[in-house]
Amino acid sequence: MSDHHLMSTYARLPVHFSHGEGAWLWDTQGRRYLDALSGIAVCNLGHAHPEITEALCRQAGKLVHCSNLYEIPLQERLAEALCDRSGMERAFFCNSGAEANEALIKLARAHAHRQGNRNPVIVVMEQSFHGRTLATLTATGNRRVQAGFEPLLAGFVRVPFDDLASLEALARDRQDIAAVLVEPIQGEGGVRVPSPGYLNGLRRLCDAQGWLLLYDEVQTGLGRTGRWFGYQHETEARPDAMALAKALGNGVPIGACLARGAAAEAFQPGSHGSTFGGNPLACSAALAVLHVMERDRLVERADAIGDRLLAGFRARLGDREGIREIRGRGLMIGIELDRDAGALVRMGLERGLLVNVTAGNVLRLLPPLVLDEEQEGLLLDGVCALVEDYLAPPAECAS
Ligand SMILES: *Cc1c(COP(=O)(O)O)cnc(C)c1O
């Protein structure tokens, strides 16, 4: 086999998986891997979860797709379930994180136009990641994502993340701002957790200025950080609208834009749409995901496992030379090195451990929320050994 017929968008690792179960994956040679990536925060319930499989099979045998030109009761049920948990009022369904953010951006612009702001500007953050479509790569704070795709879109202004003062300065200087778009914890940017009070402060500033507060919860949402939504680590930080995707379907593509108040009323029939968005198959998967998360208390579980892992990593790696910081919330954990960490991915793979490196020097762990006690121990030991061997290679490996 070769990848000559695939466009060269990924530098792929030389392994392919045949099946999985929970936090385990098997390759086609029969080797087993502990998955500490979950398809990048997608398979939060682990692989081949029997109840998701059953929901999909049952729905696939009845009705996979039906146009949004008709009523879709499963979509209405899912919207209600998500609104109940998030404090939002209405949902729009799409198929990916980038699309969910596109919906946020269009929603903010539509809302601004209705208020007479004909050239609305959205504030975005340095080191942010919002997706690969033209609007979302413009919003992304990473030149490598943007380079070669200019011209970028107008209507965005960038400030440093976790810095309320620069936003306050912007508020004094400009009259055209409609919204602030931020990840509650930056994922691709290196698992950057903002200072306590940052999101509350954003909420207060947005209220004072009449700006919408928009969260990209594509990675942080749905239990990943030990709360249903990442913003719920703070008390007064509820947004006007938020984007969800990744974990919503446990691997079945589905995204959502949720909103409340005036933002929830900004779209009218014809404003926005999606052929596949919220089809019965994807909605049945997402409803099963929410059901299992609730019944098995996976949000609390992510919180507890995450606390133990973070404490374990800090105790065993915190004082090592070469470690800059160990941070995270719930099962979104970053170990920042003082050097490039890219090689850890292949080293981990060779040891049967699937990890990720982002922002060049941050080892990122996003294990499934269903991790059991044994797997938790294997993950802690495996990651510590991996990092230790990388920082101080055993003599026979040094060259
Ligand atoms: C993954 C991600 C996206 C993009 O999601 P896609 O489904 O790949 O379009 C957007 N925002 C954040 C925070 C993400 O982690």
XYZ file of C-alpha atoms and ligand atoms in Angstrom:
414
model
C 0.000 0.000 0.000
C 1.095 3.599 -0.426
C -0.326 6.997 0.286
C 0.469 8.381 -3.183
C -3.179 9.031 -3.812
C -3.668 10.980 -0.594
C -2.966 14.679 -0.536
C -0.049 15.379 1.652
C -1.751 17.048 4.614
C -0.371 14.827 7.408
C 3.074 13.399 8.158
C 1.657 10.060 9.263
C 3.236 7.626 11.672
C 3.988 4.164 10.258
C 1.225 2.234 11.992
C -2.375 1.407 11.253
C -4.898 0.177 13.704
C -7.401 -2.558 13.101
C -9.570 -2.299 16.185
C -9.870 -0.963 19.673
C -11.562 -1.496 23.000
C -11.782 1.175 25.651
C -8.348 2.765 26.050
C -6.635 0.002 24.020
C -5.901 -0.047 20.308
C -4.464 -2.954 18.287
C -2.458 -2.574 15.096
C -2.639 -4.952 12.167
C 0.393 -6.856 13.522
C -1.540 -7.625 16.698
C 0.447 -5.194 18.879
C -1.464 -3.448 21.639
C -1.203 0.270 22.434
C -2.457 2.331 25.346
C -4.245 5.288 23.808
C -3.465 8.545 25.621
C -4.699 10.661 22.729
C -8.253 9.421 22.033
C -8.086 10.499 18.391
C -7.275 14.011 19.722
C -9.945 14.282 22.421
C -12.590 12.558 20.294
C -13.100 9.037 21.660
C -13.727 10.119 25.247
C -15.698 6.941 25.929
C -12.918 4.825 24.485
C -12.982 2.762 21.312
C -15.846 0.519 20.266
C -18.019 1.468 23.229
C -20.804 -1.147 23.078
C -23.622 1.298 23.735
C -22.460 3.738 21.064
C -22.090 0.824 18.643
C -25.575 -0.353 19.499
C -27.112 3.105 19.114
C -25.413 3.493 15.716
C -26.459 0.069 14.475
C -30.024 0.545 15.592
C -30.299 3.993 13.985
C -28.467 2.920 10.807
C -31.101 0.244 10.329
C -33.882 2.824 10.574
C -32.807 6.161 9.082
C -29.268 7.471 8.524
C -30.001 10.794 6.950
C -32.926 13.057 6.430
C -32.661 16.630 5.246
C -32.924 19.559 7.618
C -35.855 20.569 5.420
C -37.825 18.225 7.716
C -38.264 17.978 11.455
C -35.671 15.722 13.123
C -36.819 14.716 16.625
C -33.422 13.221 17.569
C -31.842 16.593 16.797
C -34.382 18.370 18.986
C -33.707 15.945 21.836
C -29.959 16.421 21.499
C -30.300 20.204 21.431
C -32.345 20.089 24.626
C -29.878 17.757 26.345
C -26.921 19.973 25.454
C -28.699 23.182 26.435
C -29.666 21.675 29.812
C -26.043 20.918 30.626
C -24.430 24.033 29.195
C -26.818 26.813 30.217
C -27.494 27.607 26.554
C -30.885 27.897 24.852
C -30.573 26.889 21.207
C -28.335 24.690 19.086
C -27.192 24.555 15.484
C -25.633 21.260 14.366
C -22.786 20.773 11.911
C -20.054 18.195 11.372
C -16.769 19.450 12.781
C -15.051 21.867 15.107
C -14.124 24.296 12.359
C -17.739 24.397 11.214
C -18.953 24.963 14.759
C -16.576 27.924 15.016
C -17.676 29.191 11.606
C -21.200 29.184 12.999
C -20.013 31.171 16.036
C -18.315 33.719 13.806
C -21.346 34.091 11.546
C -23.616 34.294 14.589
C -21.506 37.088 16.090
C -21.488 38.968 12.799
C -25.234 38.529 12.274
C -25.892 39.755 15.805
C -23.632 42.786 15.267
C -25.311 43.696 11.986
C -28.706 43.602 13.672
C -27.343 46.069 16.196
C -26.145 48.415 13.457
C -22.454 47.447 13.525
C -21.758 46.966 9.797
C -18.064 46.145 10.187
C -17.914 43.937 13.240
C -14.562 42.810 14.569
C -13.982 39.658 16.639
C -11.180 39.587 19.183
C -9.096 36.397 19.051
C -6.072 35.196 20.993
C -2.416 34.547 20.350
C -1.546 30.791 20.216
C -5.217 29.923 19.684
C -6.475 27.187 17.384
C -9.918 27.269 15.826
C -9.683 25.122 12.693
C -8.573 24.992 9.059
C -11.313 26.744 7.104
C -10.487 30.247 5.930
C -12.368 32.054 8.696
C -11.146 29.725 11.426
C -7.524 29.754 10.282
C -7.722 33.538 10.244
C -8.958 33.380 13.844
C -6.169 30.929 14.722
C -3.131 32.490 16.396
C -0.487 30.454 14.609
C 1.287 31.723 11.508
C 2.085 28.173 10.388
C -1.617 27.475 10.024
C -2.130 30.642 7.987
C 1.017 30.864 5.848
C 0.407 30.341 2.160
C -3.337 30.840 2.377
C -3.477 34.594 2.261
C -5.439 36.742 1.778
C -6.891 36.094 5.220
C -10.315 37.364 6.232
C -10.927 40.848 7.563
C -12.682 41.422 10.864
C -10.342 39.915 13.460
C -8.006 41.531 15.955
C -5.588 39.606 18.156
C -4.547 40.030 21.774
C -2.393 37.904 24.099
C -4.188 35.034 25.863
C -4.757 35.356 29.615
C -4.259 39.113 29.518
C -7.323 41.160 30.481
C -5.413 44.453 30.421
C -4.777 44.303 26.676
C -8.478 43.649 26.091
C -9.391 46.598 28.291
C -7.033 48.765 26.229
C -8.747 47.544 23.074
C -12.121 48.436 24.578
C -10.932 52.014 25.050
C -9.545 52.278 21.503
C -12.192 50.691 19.324
C -15.920 50.953 18.756
C -16.265 48.150 16.209
C -15.762 45.077 18.399
C -18.644 42.598 18.442
C -17.283 39.581 20.279
C -14.400 37.814 21.949
C -13.580 34.246 20.881
C -11.430 32.175 23.233
C -10.646 28.584 24.228
C -11.216 28.133 27.988
C -7.935 26.189 27.976
C -5.797 26.469 24.853
C -5.307 22.996 23.413
C -3.114 23.043 20.298
C -1.378 26.115 21.717
C 0.174 23.901 24.400
C -2.462 23.055 27.041
C -2.372 26.613 28.346
C -4.546 27.044 31.424
C -5.412 30.707 32.053
C -5.040 32.364 35.453
C -7.922 31.926 37.904
C -10.506 34.625 37.286
C -9.585 35.197 33.634
C -12.858 33.863 32.208
C -14.902 35.656 34.890
C -13.024 38.819 33.946
C -13.787 38.275 30.254
C -17.465 37.876 31.101
C -17.532 41.126 33.082
C -15.712 43.041 30.355
C -17.981 41.666 27.611
C -21.055 42.633 29.650
C -19.728 46.131 30.228
C -18.891 46.588 26.529
C -21.930 44.851 25.020
C -19.671 42.243 23.357
C -20.607 38.612 22.916
C -18.421 36.110 24.744
C -17.786 33.064 22.555
C -16.004 29.916 23.697
C -14.354 27.389 21.484
C -15.060 24.312 23.638
C -14.268 21.916 20.798
C -11.447 20.312 22.785
C -12.338 21.306 26.377
C -16.037 20.477 26.187
C -17.937 17.339 27.203
C -16.099 16.303 30.334
C -12.538 16.477 29.107
C -11.396 18.932 31.791
C -13.364 17.400 34.659
C -16.377 19.650 34.114
C -19.072 19.300 31.484
C -17.610 22.413 29.855
C -14.226 24.013 30.388
C -15.711 27.376 31.356
C -17.410 25.754 34.367
C -14.133 25.865 36.277
C -15.110 29.481 36.917
C -18.269 30.734 38.550
C -19.486 33.676 36.463
C -18.112 32.808 33.068
C -21.092 31.516 31.092
C -20.687 32.519 27.442
C -23.240 33.847 24.963
C -22.384 31.055 22.569
C -20.013 28.113 22.310
C -18.681 25.614 19.813
C -18.570 21.862 20.426
C -17.409 18.975 18.275
C -14.628 16.437 18.902
C -16.058 14.233 21.686
C -19.717 14.873 20.925
C -20.161 11.763 18.772
C -17.274 9.677 20.212
C -15.887 9.510 16.675
C -19.007 10.012 14.600
C -18.587 13.454 13.022
C -20.868 15.995 14.667
C -20.380 19.571 15.839
C -22.646 22.077 17.516
C -22.925 25.781 18.034
C -24.939 26.547 21.183
C -26.187 30.011 22.118
C -28.431 31.865 24.506
C -30.132 35.252 24.706
C -29.927 37.595 21.736
C -27.143 35.506 20.170
C -29.520 32.541 20.002
C -31.923 34.622 17.888
C -29.368 35.973 15.407
C -30.016 33.366 12.692
C -33.206 33.243 10.676
C -34.307 30.602 8.145
C -31.823 30.898 5.288
C -29.049 32.442 7.418
C -26.997 29.313 7.791
C -27.235 25.602 7.123
C -25.616 22.233 6.650
C -26.645 19.242 4.562
C -25.370 16.618 6.988
C -25.470 18.646 10.195
C -27.428 16.941 12.961
C -28.566 13.965 10.913
C -30.311 11.140 12.763
C -27.257 8.847 12.805
C -24.911 11.452 14.299
C -27.549 12.610 16.785
C -28.192 9.061 17.953
C -24.466 8.665 18.678
C -24.317 11.977 20.566
C -27.407 11.156 22.636
C -25.847 7.821 23.573
C -22.607 9.624 24.508
C -24.444 11.994 26.855
C -26.400 9.113 28.380
C -23.290 7.059 29.123
C -21.365 10.093 30.426
C -24.145 10.865 32.867
C -24.852 7.314 34.006
C -21.194 6.378 34.464
C -20.327 9.761 35.998
C -17.482 10.226 33.537
C -17.107 13.948 34.159
C -16.391 13.353 37.846
C -14.179 10.471 36.843
C -12.111 12.658 34.508
C -11.731 15.176 37.325
C -10.540 12.575 39.824
C -8.201 10.685 37.474
C -6.828 13.968 36.175
C -6.037 15.197 39.681
C -4.211 11.967 40.498
C -2.258 11.930 37.236
C -1.280 15.589 37.526
C -0.108 15.050 41.103
C 1.768 11.909 40.021
C 3.530 13.648 37.126
C 4.446 16.586 39.329
C 5.822 14.343 42.056
C 7.873 12.222 39.684
C 8.892 14.672 36.978
C 8.347 18.119 38.471
C 11.897 18.668 39.708
C 13.667 17.160 36.731
C 15.960 19.264 34.671
C 14.383 19.733 31.283
C 10.801 20.050 32.588
C 9.438 23.578 32.454
C 5.905 23.057 33.689
C 3.300 20.351 34.224
C -0.230 21.677 33.895
C -3.760 20.873 32.906
C -7.255 20.197 34.148
C -9.024 16.874 34.240
C -7.761 14.647 31.463
C -6.230 17.468 29.435
C -2.630 17.454 30.590
C 0.493 19.112 29.209
C 4.106 18.488 30.184
C 6.218 21.333 28.842
C 9.888 20.617 28.171
C 12.682 23.122 27.726
C 13.457 21.565 24.328
C 11.736 20.189 21.269
C 9.637 17.184 22.266
C 8.560 15.917 18.840
C 10.592 12.704 19.108
C 8.518 11.568 22.092
C 5.662 10.598 19.801
C 7.660 7.940 17.942
C 9.405 6.789 21.116
C 6.005 6.319 22.729
C 4.673 4.471 19.714
C 7.592 2.019 19.864
C 6.709 1.360 23.514
C 3.011 0.896 22.827
C 1.970 4.286 24.180
C 0.115 6.806 22.014
C 0.894 10.381 23.021
C 0.909 13.711 21.250
C 3.215 16.705 21.146
C 1.870 20.166 20.449
C 3.381 23.643 20.228
C 6.763 21.960 19.628
C 7.730 21.253 23.227
C 4.548 20.240 25.064
C 3.769 16.562 25.581
C -0.029 16.481 25.511
C -2.131 13.748 27.087
C -5.805 13.337 26.254
C -6.663 9.809 27.398
C -10.234 8.512 27.281
C -12.413 9.332 30.284
C -13.101 5.614 30.785
C -9.502 4.863 31.769
C -9.526 2.130 34.433
C -7.229 1.877 37.433
C -4.736 -0.415 35.759
C -4.558 1.781 32.665
C -4.144 4.861 34.824
C -1.097 3.266 36.451
C 0.327 2.163 33.103
C -0.137 5.661 31.735
C 1.578 7.301 34.700
C 4.516 4.873 34.651
C 4.760 4.840 30.863
C 4.786 8.607 30.445
C 7.257 9.152 33.307
C 9.649 6.567 31.871
C 9.246 8.003 28.377
C 10.056 11.538 29.478
C 12.924 10.429 31.739
C 14.530 8.371 29.010
C 14.157 11.218 26.563
C 15.703 13.770 28.892
C 18.511 11.495 30.086
C 18.939 8.640 27.621
C 20.343 5.428 29.129
C 24.045 5.131 28.244
C 23.652 2.413 25.634
C 21.091 4.529 23.749
C 23.121 7.734 23.793
C 24.983 8.460 20.602
C -9.731 20.367 16.957
C -10.122 21.769 17.230
C -10.796 22.546 16.270
C -11.056 22.052 14.858
O -11.907 20.976 14.827
P -12.102 20.150 13.438
O -13.154 19.149 13.777
O -10.775 19.542 13.107
O -12.528 21.115 12.408
C -11.189 23.811 16.623
N -10.954 24.305 17.855
C -10.306 23.597 18.799
C -10.077 24.196 20.143
C -9.862 22.309 18.514
O -9.188 21.623 19.442
